[in-house]
Amino acid sequence: MIPLSIPHLSGNELKYVTECIETGWVSSAGSYVTKFEEMVAKWAGCKYGIAASSGTSGLHLAMHMLGIEHGDIVLVPNITFIASANAVAYTNATPVFIDIDPETWQMDLDLLEEWLDENNSPSVKAVMPVHVLGNMCDMEKLLDIAYRHGLRVIEDSTEALGSYYKGKSAGSFGEMNVFSFNGNKIITTGGGGVIVTNDEAHAKRAKHLSTQSKVDPETYFHDEIGFNYRLVNVLAAIGVAQMEQLPSFILKKKEIDAFYRTNLKDVGDIRFQKVEDNVDPNCWLFTFQSSQQVEILKALKENEIIARPFWYPMNQLPMFKENIYHHHSDYSRRIHANCLSIPSSVNLGESELTKVVEVIKNCF
Ligand SMILES: Cc1ncc(COP(=O)(O)O)c(C=O)c1O
């Protein structure tokens, strides 16, 4: 079987985890948590990192901390993983969905601006760009739109550790931004996330809120409603070992991307995700479009190769189908119907990549 995107635990993971177990430091206090936070923040070019139990809890905490609440609106791309929209919904605010650019598959910024020009009001509070598959939209343009319309920016950078726009790291543009380290991401802690920010007050409050808002380590005095959202030391230990390998993982992901782009070029009606010149993506998960999506998926499955269609567009899901979805041509529907993600794990060998390509070619 050739998996889709699995962890590669080939460094110091076992050594660091063993140390946690031998010393008893397995819970949320422990030096690996701090070290992991520092490593991720440094990589993202931010001053502070606050570890969270998942990317989802990190996004929720960021929303909560920015005071997003019932009656507020947050703008989210219509093609994203469900957690982006859920993080807004957890605060009882309403996500408004913006269609994506048909080439880059990121939020269409002209549609974003158009919607804001016609609908902006004090209740429209924030915009959440999602760096889908590690690609990025024109972040300067997004920040300019957000500034002119008085919106806060929270990047869903969950898939984009190691991606850059004009040399600046994903996760360094918004006020509070979040990375995910679940099992399929470019590096993993099994499950986990890190919020990054340059704002010291945000960093302190995020740490406080994520540890039940406990004021003092000895007494049970809590000064506001908090959350149990901290990452534990034993998982942060895995994260530190994975961060040590991140540069080599990014190189390998880029090699996989280049292999597929070379070998699937001009095959049937296959088309690739467009990456603008000013974006240097981490190439996390290779995904292409073809009208033969269903047939290719079936053929790959028959050959024990794991592939996945893209996420359902948010406006097609039962809990969000009444929400506003701003579009002209509903590209989300087409992208969902045509896109397919194929094996991209860093430990894939050339023979496995060749097999994937051969099975796909035989579908045409
Ligand atoms: C775009 C996007 N947003 C949010 C998340 C949530 O991250 P996690 O699975 O760590 O909760 C993920 C990853 O699963 C994601 O891909």
Short mmCIF file of C-alpha atoms and ligand atoms in Angstrom, two decimals:
data_model
loop_
_atom_site.label_atom_id
_atom_site.label_comp_id
_atom_site.label_asym_id
_atom_site.label_seq_id
_atom_site.Cartn_x
_atom_site.Cartn_y
_atom_site.Cartn_z
CA MET A 1 0.00 0.00 0.00
CA ILE A 2 1.23 3.51 -0.81
CA PRO A 3 -0.16 5.93 1.80
CA LEU A 4 -1.15 9.54 1.20
CA SER A 5 0.90 11.59 3.67
CA ILE A 6 2.26 9.77 6.68
CA PRO A 7 4.74 10.75 9.40
CA HIS A 8 8.46 10.16 8.95
CA LEU A 9 9.88 9.61 12.45
CA SER A 10 13.51 9.06 11.56
CA GLY A 11 15.34 11.49 13.86
CA ASN A 12 15.55 11.97 17.61
CA GLU A 13 11.85 11.30 18.29
CA LEU A 14 12.39 8.10 20.29
CA LYS A 15 15.32 9.56 22.23
CA TYR A 16 13.41 12.69 23.30
CA VAL A 17 10.20 10.79 24.12
CA THR A 18 12.16 8.24 26.15
CA GLU A 19 13.71 11.10 28.09
CA CYS A 20 10.21 12.45 28.89
CA ILE A 21 9.10 9.04 30.13
CA GLU A 22 12.25 8.34 32.12
CA THR A 23 12.08 11.73 33.84
CA GLY A 24 8.30 11.65 34.26
CA TRP A 25 7.85 14.94 32.35
CA VAL A 26 5.04 13.78 30.07
CA SER A 27 2.36 16.36 30.80
CA SER A 28 1.84 19.99 29.80
CA ALA A 29 4.73 21.38 31.84
CA GLY A 30 8.15 20.48 30.51
CA SER A 31 11.08 21.87 28.61
CA TYR A 32 10.15 20.36 25.24
CA VAL A 33 6.94 22.42 25.12
CA THR A 34 8.92 25.64 25.49
CA LYS A 35 11.59 24.48 23.06
CA PHE A 36 9.02 23.46 20.45
CA GLU A 37 7.21 26.79 20.80
CA GLU A 38 10.47 28.67 20.30
CA MET A 39 11.52 26.59 17.29
CA VAL A 40 8.20 27.01 15.48
CA ALA A 41 8.00 30.75 16.26
CA LYS A 42 11.56 31.28 15.04
CA TRP A 43 10.90 29.36 11.86
CA ALA A 44 7.80 31.48 11.21
CA GLY A 45 9.68 34.70 11.90
CA CYS A 46 7.49 35.51 14.91
CA LYS A 47 8.49 36.48 18.43
CA TYR A 48 6.18 34.11 20.32
CA GLY A 49 4.80 30.61 19.94
CA ILE A 50 2.08 29.10 22.11
CA ALA A 51 1.60 25.36 21.81
CA ALA A 52 -1.94 24.03 21.55
CA SER A 53 -3.51 20.58 21.58
CA SER A 54 -4.42 20.90 17.88
CA GLY A 55 -4.59 23.36 15.03
CA THR A 56 -8.34 23.51 15.58
CA SER A 57 -8.03 24.47 19.25
CA GLY A 58 -5.37 27.04 18.28
CA LEU A 59 -7.71 28.61 15.73
CA HIS A 60 -10.57 28.64 18.23
CA LEU A 61 -8.40 30.26 20.86
CA ALA A 62 -7.21 32.91 18.39
CA MET A 63 -10.84 33.72 17.46
CA HIS A 64 -11.85 33.86 21.11
CA MET A 65 -8.92 36.11 21.99
CA LEU A 66 -9.73 38.60 19.28
CA GLY A 67 -13.14 38.97 20.87
CA ILE A 68 -15.03 37.37 18.00
CA GLU A 69 -18.52 36.57 19.29
CA HIS A 70 -22.18 36.09 18.50
CA GLY A 71 -23.35 38.52 15.80
CA ASP A 72 -19.88 38.91 14.28
CA ILE A 73 -18.84 37.86 10.79
CA VAL A 74 -15.52 36.31 9.77
CA LEU A 75 -14.60 35.88 6.09
CA VAL A 76 -13.29 32.42 5.20
CA PRO A 77 -12.50 30.76 1.84
CA ASN A 78 -15.18 28.35 0.65
CA ILE A 79 -12.58 25.64 -0.01
CA THR A 80 -10.84 24.77 3.22
CA PHE A 81 -10.76 22.01 5.80
CA ILE A 82 -13.82 22.21 8.04
CA ALA A 83 -11.80 23.32 11.10
CA SER A 84 -11.36 26.88 9.74
CA ALA A 85 -15.13 27.44 9.62
CA ASN A 86 -15.74 25.51 12.83
CA ALA A 87 -13.30 27.73 14.74
CA VAL A 88 -15.49 30.70 13.80
CA ALA A 89 -18.69 28.83 14.64
CA TYR A 90 -17.39 27.79 18.11
CA THR A 91 -17.47 31.48 19.08
CA ASN A 92 -21.08 31.72 17.82
CA ALA A 93 -19.94 34.12 15.12
CA THR A 94 -20.89 33.50 11.49
CA PRO A 95 -18.47 32.51 8.73
CA VAL A 96 -19.18 34.14 5.37
CA PHE A 97 -17.64 32.13 2.55
CA ILE A 98 -15.71 33.59 -0.38
CA ASP A 99 -15.14 31.57 -3.55
CA ILE A 100 -11.61 30.63 -4.53
CA ASP A 101 -9.38 31.56 -7.43
CA PRO A 102 -9.75 28.74 -10.01
CA GLU A 103 -5.98 28.59 -10.63
CA THR A 104 -4.33 28.96 -7.20
CA TRP A 105 -7.28 27.52 -5.20
CA GLN A 106 -6.81 30.24 -2.57
CA MET A 107 -9.46 32.76 -1.51
CA ASP A 108 -10.29 35.09 -4.45
CA LEU A 109 -9.24 38.50 -3.16
CA ASP A 110 -11.26 40.43 -5.78
CA LEU A 111 -14.40 38.66 -4.57
CA LEU A 112 -13.38 39.38 -0.98
CA GLU A 113 -13.06 43.08 -1.73
CA GLU A 114 -16.27 43.13 -3.76
CA TRP A 115 -18.23 41.59 -0.90
CA LEU A 116 -16.72 44.01 1.61
CA ASP A 117 -17.44 47.04 -0.61
CA GLU A 118 -21.10 46.08 -0.67
CA ASN A 119 -21.55 44.63 2.81
CA ASN A 120 -18.98 45.89 5.27
CA SER A 121 -20.45 46.83 8.63
CA PRO A 122 -19.18 46.96 12.23
CA SER A 123 -20.13 43.31 12.67
CA VAL A 124 -17.63 42.17 9.99
CA LYS A 125 -14.63 41.62 12.23
CA ALA A 126 -11.97 39.46 10.64
CA VAL A 127 -10.67 37.59 7.62
CA MET A 128 -9.02 34.18 7.74
CA PRO A 129 -6.79 33.43 4.75
CA VAL A 130 -6.10 29.70 4.53
CA HIS A 131 -2.86 28.69 2.82
CA VAL A 132 -4.45 25.75 1.05
CA LEU A 133 -1.94 22.93 0.42
CA GLY A 134 0.92 25.24 1.45
CA ASN A 135 0.28 27.65 -1.44
CA MET A 136 -0.45 31.30 -0.57
CA CYS A 137 -2.57 34.13 -1.94
CA ASP A 138 -1.26 37.67 -2.56
CA MET A 139 -0.75 38.47 1.13
CA GLU A 140 0.13 42.13 0.52
CA LYS A 141 -3.15 42.63 -1.27
CA LEU A 142 -5.02 40.76 1.47
CA LEU A 143 -3.45 42.89 4.22
CA ASP A 144 -4.27 46.04 2.26
CA ILE A 145 -7.93 44.99 1.88
CA ALA A 146 -8.10 44.07 5.57
CA TYR A 147 -6.56 47.39 6.61
CA ARG A 148 -8.87 49.48 4.43
CA HIS A 149 -11.93 47.65 5.74
CA GLY A 150 -10.84 47.56 9.38
CA LEU A 151 -10.56 43.77 9.64
CA ARG A 152 -8.31 41.69 11.86
CA VAL A 153 -6.31 38.95 10.14
CA ILE A 154 -5.84 35.41 11.45
CA GLU A 155 -3.91 33.13 9.14
CA ASP A 156 -4.93 29.50 9.00
CA SER A 157 -1.33 28.45 8.30
CA THR A 158 -2.01 24.91 9.43
CA GLU A 159 -0.73 23.41 6.15
CA ALA A 160 1.96 25.96 5.41
CA LEU A 161 4.93 25.57 7.74
CA GLY A 162 7.87 26.25 5.43
CA SER A 163 5.95 28.32 2.86
CA TYR A 164 6.88 31.91 1.98
CA TYR A 165 5.37 34.93 0.29
CA LYS A 166 7.99 37.43 -0.93
CA GLY A 167 10.51 35.79 1.40
CA LYS A 168 8.29 36.19 4.47
CA SER A 169 7.06 33.05 6.20
CA ALA A 170 3.45 31.89 6.29
CA GLY A 171 2.20 32.63 9.78
CA SER A 172 3.95 36.00 10.03
CA PHE A 173 1.32 38.20 8.39
CA GLY A 174 -1.71 38.11 10.68
CA GLU A 175 -2.21 39.10 14.28
CA MET A 176 -2.37 35.51 15.55
CA ASN A 177 -1.70 32.62 13.20
CA VAL A 178 -1.85 28.88 13.61
CA PHE A 179 0.12 25.82 12.48
CA SER A 180 -1.10 22.23 12.76
CA PHE A 181 0.99 19.17 13.56
CA ASN A 182 -1.53 16.42 13.05
CA GLY A 183 -0.36 13.15 11.54
CA ASN A 184 -0.54 14.17 7.88
CA LYS A 185 1.24 17.55 8.10
CA ILE A 186 4.80 18.32 6.92
CA ILE A 187 5.98 17.71 10.48
CA THR A 188 3.87 16.09 13.17
CA THR A 189 3.46 15.71 16.91
CA GLY A 190 0.79 13.07 16.39
CA GLY A 191 -1.70 15.84 17.11
CA GLY A 192 -0.99 19.42 18.05
CA GLY A 193 -0.71 23.02 16.98
CA VAL A 194 1.18 26.23 17.65
CA ILE A 195 -0.22 29.77 17.64
CA VAL A 196 2.38 32.33 16.58
CA THR A 197 2.25 36.07 17.17
CA ASN A 198 4.47 39.12 17.56
CA ASP A 199 2.29 40.55 20.30
CA GLU A 200 3.56 39.81 23.81
CA ALA A 201 0.19 40.46 25.45
CA HIS A 202 -1.51 38.02 23.03
CA ALA A 203 1.18 35.42 23.76
CA LYS A 204 0.76 35.70 27.54
CA ARG A 205 -3.01 35.59 27.33
CA ALA A 206 -3.04 32.62 24.93
CA LYS A 207 -0.88 30.63 27.34
CA HIS A 208 -3.08 31.64 30.25
CA LEU A 209 -6.37 30.84 28.51
CA SER A 210 -5.09 27.52 27.18
CA THR A 211 -4.24 26.38 30.71
CA GLN A 212 -7.71 26.96 32.23
CA SER A 213 -6.86 30.60 33.09
CA LYS A 214 -5.21 29.42 36.29
CA VAL A 215 -3.70 32.42 38.06
CA ASP A 216 -1.44 30.68 40.54
CA PRO A 217 0.16 27.22 40.34
CA GLU A 218 -0.81 26.33 43.92
CA THR A 219 -4.33 27.62 44.41
CA TYR A 220 -7.31 26.93 42.21
CA PHE A 221 -8.05 30.53 41.37
CA HIS A 222 -9.08 31.12 37.75
CA ASP A 223 -9.74 34.66 36.56
CA GLU A 224 -11.80 33.92 33.43
CA ILE A 225 -13.30 31.02 31.52
CA GLY A 226 -10.35 29.17 30.04
CA PHE A 227 -9.65 26.04 28.06
CA ASN A 228 -7.62 22.87 28.44
CA TYR A 229 -5.86 23.40 25.11
CA ARG A 230 -2.18 22.86 25.97
CA LEU A 231 0.11 20.50 24.10
CA VAL A 232 1.78 17.91 26.33
CA ASN A 233 5.55 17.58 26.74
CA VAL A 234 5.76 14.06 25.32
CA LEU A 235 4.20 15.27 22.05
CA ALA A 236 6.27 18.45 22.00
CA ALA A 237 9.35 16.18 22.29
CA ILE A 238 8.30 14.53 19.01
CA GLY A 239 7.78 18.03 17.61
CA VAL A 240 11.31 19.16 18.51
CA ALA A 241 12.79 16.10 16.79
CA GLN A 242 10.59 16.74 13.74
CA MET A 243 11.55 20.44 13.60
CA GLU A 244 15.20 19.38 13.44
CA GLN A 245 14.35 17.58 10.19
CA LEU A 246 12.06 20.22 8.67
CA PRO A 247 14.59 21.57 6.13
CA SER A 248 15.17 18.10 4.68
CA PHE A 249 11.41 17.37 4.66
CA ILE A 250 10.74 20.55 2.68
CA LEU A 251 13.40 19.60 0.14
CA LYS A 252 11.87 16.14 -0.25
CA LYS A 253 8.35 17.58 -0.67
CA LYS A 254 9.67 19.88 -3.39
CA GLU A 255 11.30 16.91 -5.15
CA ILE A 256 8.00 15.00 -5.05
CA ASP A 257 6.18 18.04 -6.43
CA ALA A 258 8.74 18.41 -9.25
CA PHE A 259 8.52 14.68 -10.06
CA TYR A 260 4.73 14.75 -10.44
CA ARG A 261 4.76 18.05 -12.37
CA THR A 262 7.30 16.64 -14.82
CA ASN A 263 5.78 13.20 -15.22
CA LEU A 264 2.09 14.14 -15.27
CA LYS A 265 2.54 17.13 -17.58
CA ASP A 266 0.31 16.85 -20.67
CA VAL A 267 -1.24 13.61 -19.39
CA GLY A 268 -4.93 13.63 -20.38
CA ASP A 269 -6.63 16.79 -19.10
CA ILE A 270 -4.54 16.99 -15.92
CA ARG A 271 -3.92 20.52 -14.65
CA PHE A 272 -1.77 21.63 -11.74
CA GLN A 273 -2.27 24.17 -8.98
CA LYS A 274 -0.83 27.53 -10.02
CA VAL A 275 1.84 28.98 -7.75
CA GLU A 276 2.53 32.69 -8.22
CA ASP A 277 6.17 33.77 -8.72
CA ASN A 278 6.30 35.52 -5.34
CA VAL A 279 5.25 32.37 -3.46
CA ASP A 280 7.65 29.65 -2.37
CA PRO A 281 5.35 26.84 -1.19
CA ASN A 282 6.25 23.92 1.09
CA CYS A 283 4.60 21.53 -1.46
CA TRP A 284 2.91 19.71 1.42
CA LEU A 285 0.42 17.53 -0.50
CA PHE A 286 0.45 17.16 -4.27
CA THR A 287 -2.99 17.75 -5.77
CA PHE A 288 -4.11 18.08 -9.39
CA GLN A 289 -7.35 18.55 -11.30
CA SER A 290 -8.84 16.29 -13.93
CA SER A 291 -12.35 15.55 -15.18
CA GLN A 292 -11.40 11.87 -14.63
CA GLN A 293 -11.13 12.33 -10.85
CA VAL A 294 -13.51 9.49 -10.00
CA GLU A 295 -11.92 7.04 -12.47
CA ILE A 296 -8.38 7.88 -11.32
CA LEU A 297 -9.38 7.49 -7.67
CA LYS A 298 -10.86 4.07 -8.45
CA ALA A 299 -7.78 2.92 -10.38
CA LEU A 300 -5.43 4.08 -7.61
CA LYS A 301 -7.53 2.27 -5.01
CA GLU A 302 -7.41 -0.95 -7.05
CA ASN A 303 -3.62 -0.62 -7.00
CA GLU A 304 -3.54 -0.01 -3.23
CA ILE A 305 -2.55 3.62 -3.64
CA ILE A 306 -4.27 6.06 -1.31
CA ALA A 307 -5.63 9.25 -2.88
CA ARG A 308 -8.26 11.69 -1.66
CA PRO A 309 -10.65 14.12 -3.35
CA PHE A 310 -10.60 17.70 -2.10
CA TRP A 311 -12.72 18.83 0.85
CA TYR A 312 -16.40 19.50 0.28
CA PRO A 313 -16.92 23.23 -0.25
CA MET A 314 -18.19 24.80 2.98
CA ASN A 315 -21.42 26.05 1.35
CA GLN A 316 -22.37 22.45 0.49
CA LEU A 317 -22.21 21.22 4.09
CA PRO A 318 -25.48 20.98 6.05
CA MET A 319 -24.42 23.24 8.93
CA PHE A 320 -23.21 26.04 6.65
CA LYS A 321 -25.55 25.82 3.65
CA GLU A 322 -27.62 28.81 4.84
CA ASN A 323 -24.51 30.99 5.29
CA ILE A 324 -23.62 33.65 2.75
CA TYR A 325 -21.39 32.32 -0.03
CA HIS A 326 -20.04 35.04 -2.32
CA HIS A 327 -19.14 33.89 -5.84
CA HIS A 328 -19.81 34.48 -9.52
CA SER A 329 -19.00 31.13 -11.05
CA ASP A 330 -18.88 28.75 -8.07
CA TYR A 331 -15.35 27.56 -8.85
CA SER A 332 -15.36 25.73 -5.52
CA ARG A 333 -17.83 23.22 -6.92
CA ARG A 334 -15.64 22.53 -9.96
CA ILE A 335 -12.44 22.29 -7.97
CA HIS A 336 -14.04 19.89 -5.52
CA ALA A 337 -15.40 17.75 -8.35
CA ASN A 338 -12.04 17.60 -10.16
CA CYS A 339 -9.23 17.71 -7.62
CA LEU A 340 -7.36 14.72 -6.29
CA SER A 341 -4.51 14.57 -3.75
CA ILE A 342 -1.96 11.82 -4.32
CA PRO A 343 0.83 10.24 -2.22
CA SER A 344 3.29 12.85 -0.96
CA SER A 345 4.96 11.36 2.15
CA VAL A 346 8.59 12.37 2.58
CA ASN A 347 9.76 8.75 2.67
CA LEU A 348 8.38 7.86 -0.77
CA GLY A 349 10.90 6.28 -3.12
CA GLU A 350 11.14 6.82 -6.87
CA SER A 351 9.65 3.39 -7.64
CA GLU A 352 6.53 4.24 -5.64
CA LEU A 353 6.20 7.66 -7.30
CA THR A 354 6.65 6.00 -10.70
CA LYS A 355 3.93 3.48 -9.89
CA VAL A 356 1.50 6.28 -8.94
CA VAL A 357 2.24 8.08 -12.22
CA GLU A 358 1.84 4.89 -14.30
CA VAL A 359 -1.56 4.08 -12.79
CA ILE A 360 -2.75 7.65 -13.47
CA LYS A 361 -1.43 7.62 -17.05
CA ASN A 362 -3.28 4.38 -17.76
CA CYS A 363 -6.57 6.13 -16.96
CA PHE A 364 -6.34 8.17 -20.16
C1 LIG B 1 -6.76 24.04 6.48
C2 LIG B 1 -6.79 23.40 7.84
N1 LIG B 1 -7.30 24.08 8.88
C3 LIG B 1 -7.32 23.56 10.12
C4 LIG B 1 -6.82 22.30 10.38
C5 LIG B 1 -6.94 21.76 11.76
O1 LIG B 1 -5.77 21.30 12.32
P1 LIG B 1 -5.81 20.07 13.39
O2 LIG B 1 -6.12 18.82 12.62
O3 LIG B 1 -4.45 20.08 13.97
O4 LIG B 1 -6.86 20.39 14.40
C6 LIG B 1 -6.24 21.57 9.34
C7 LIG B 1 -5.62 20.24 9.52
O5 LIG B 1 -6.16 19.25 9.75
C8 LIG B 1 -6.25 22.12 8.02
O6 LIG B 1 -5.75 21.43 6.99
#
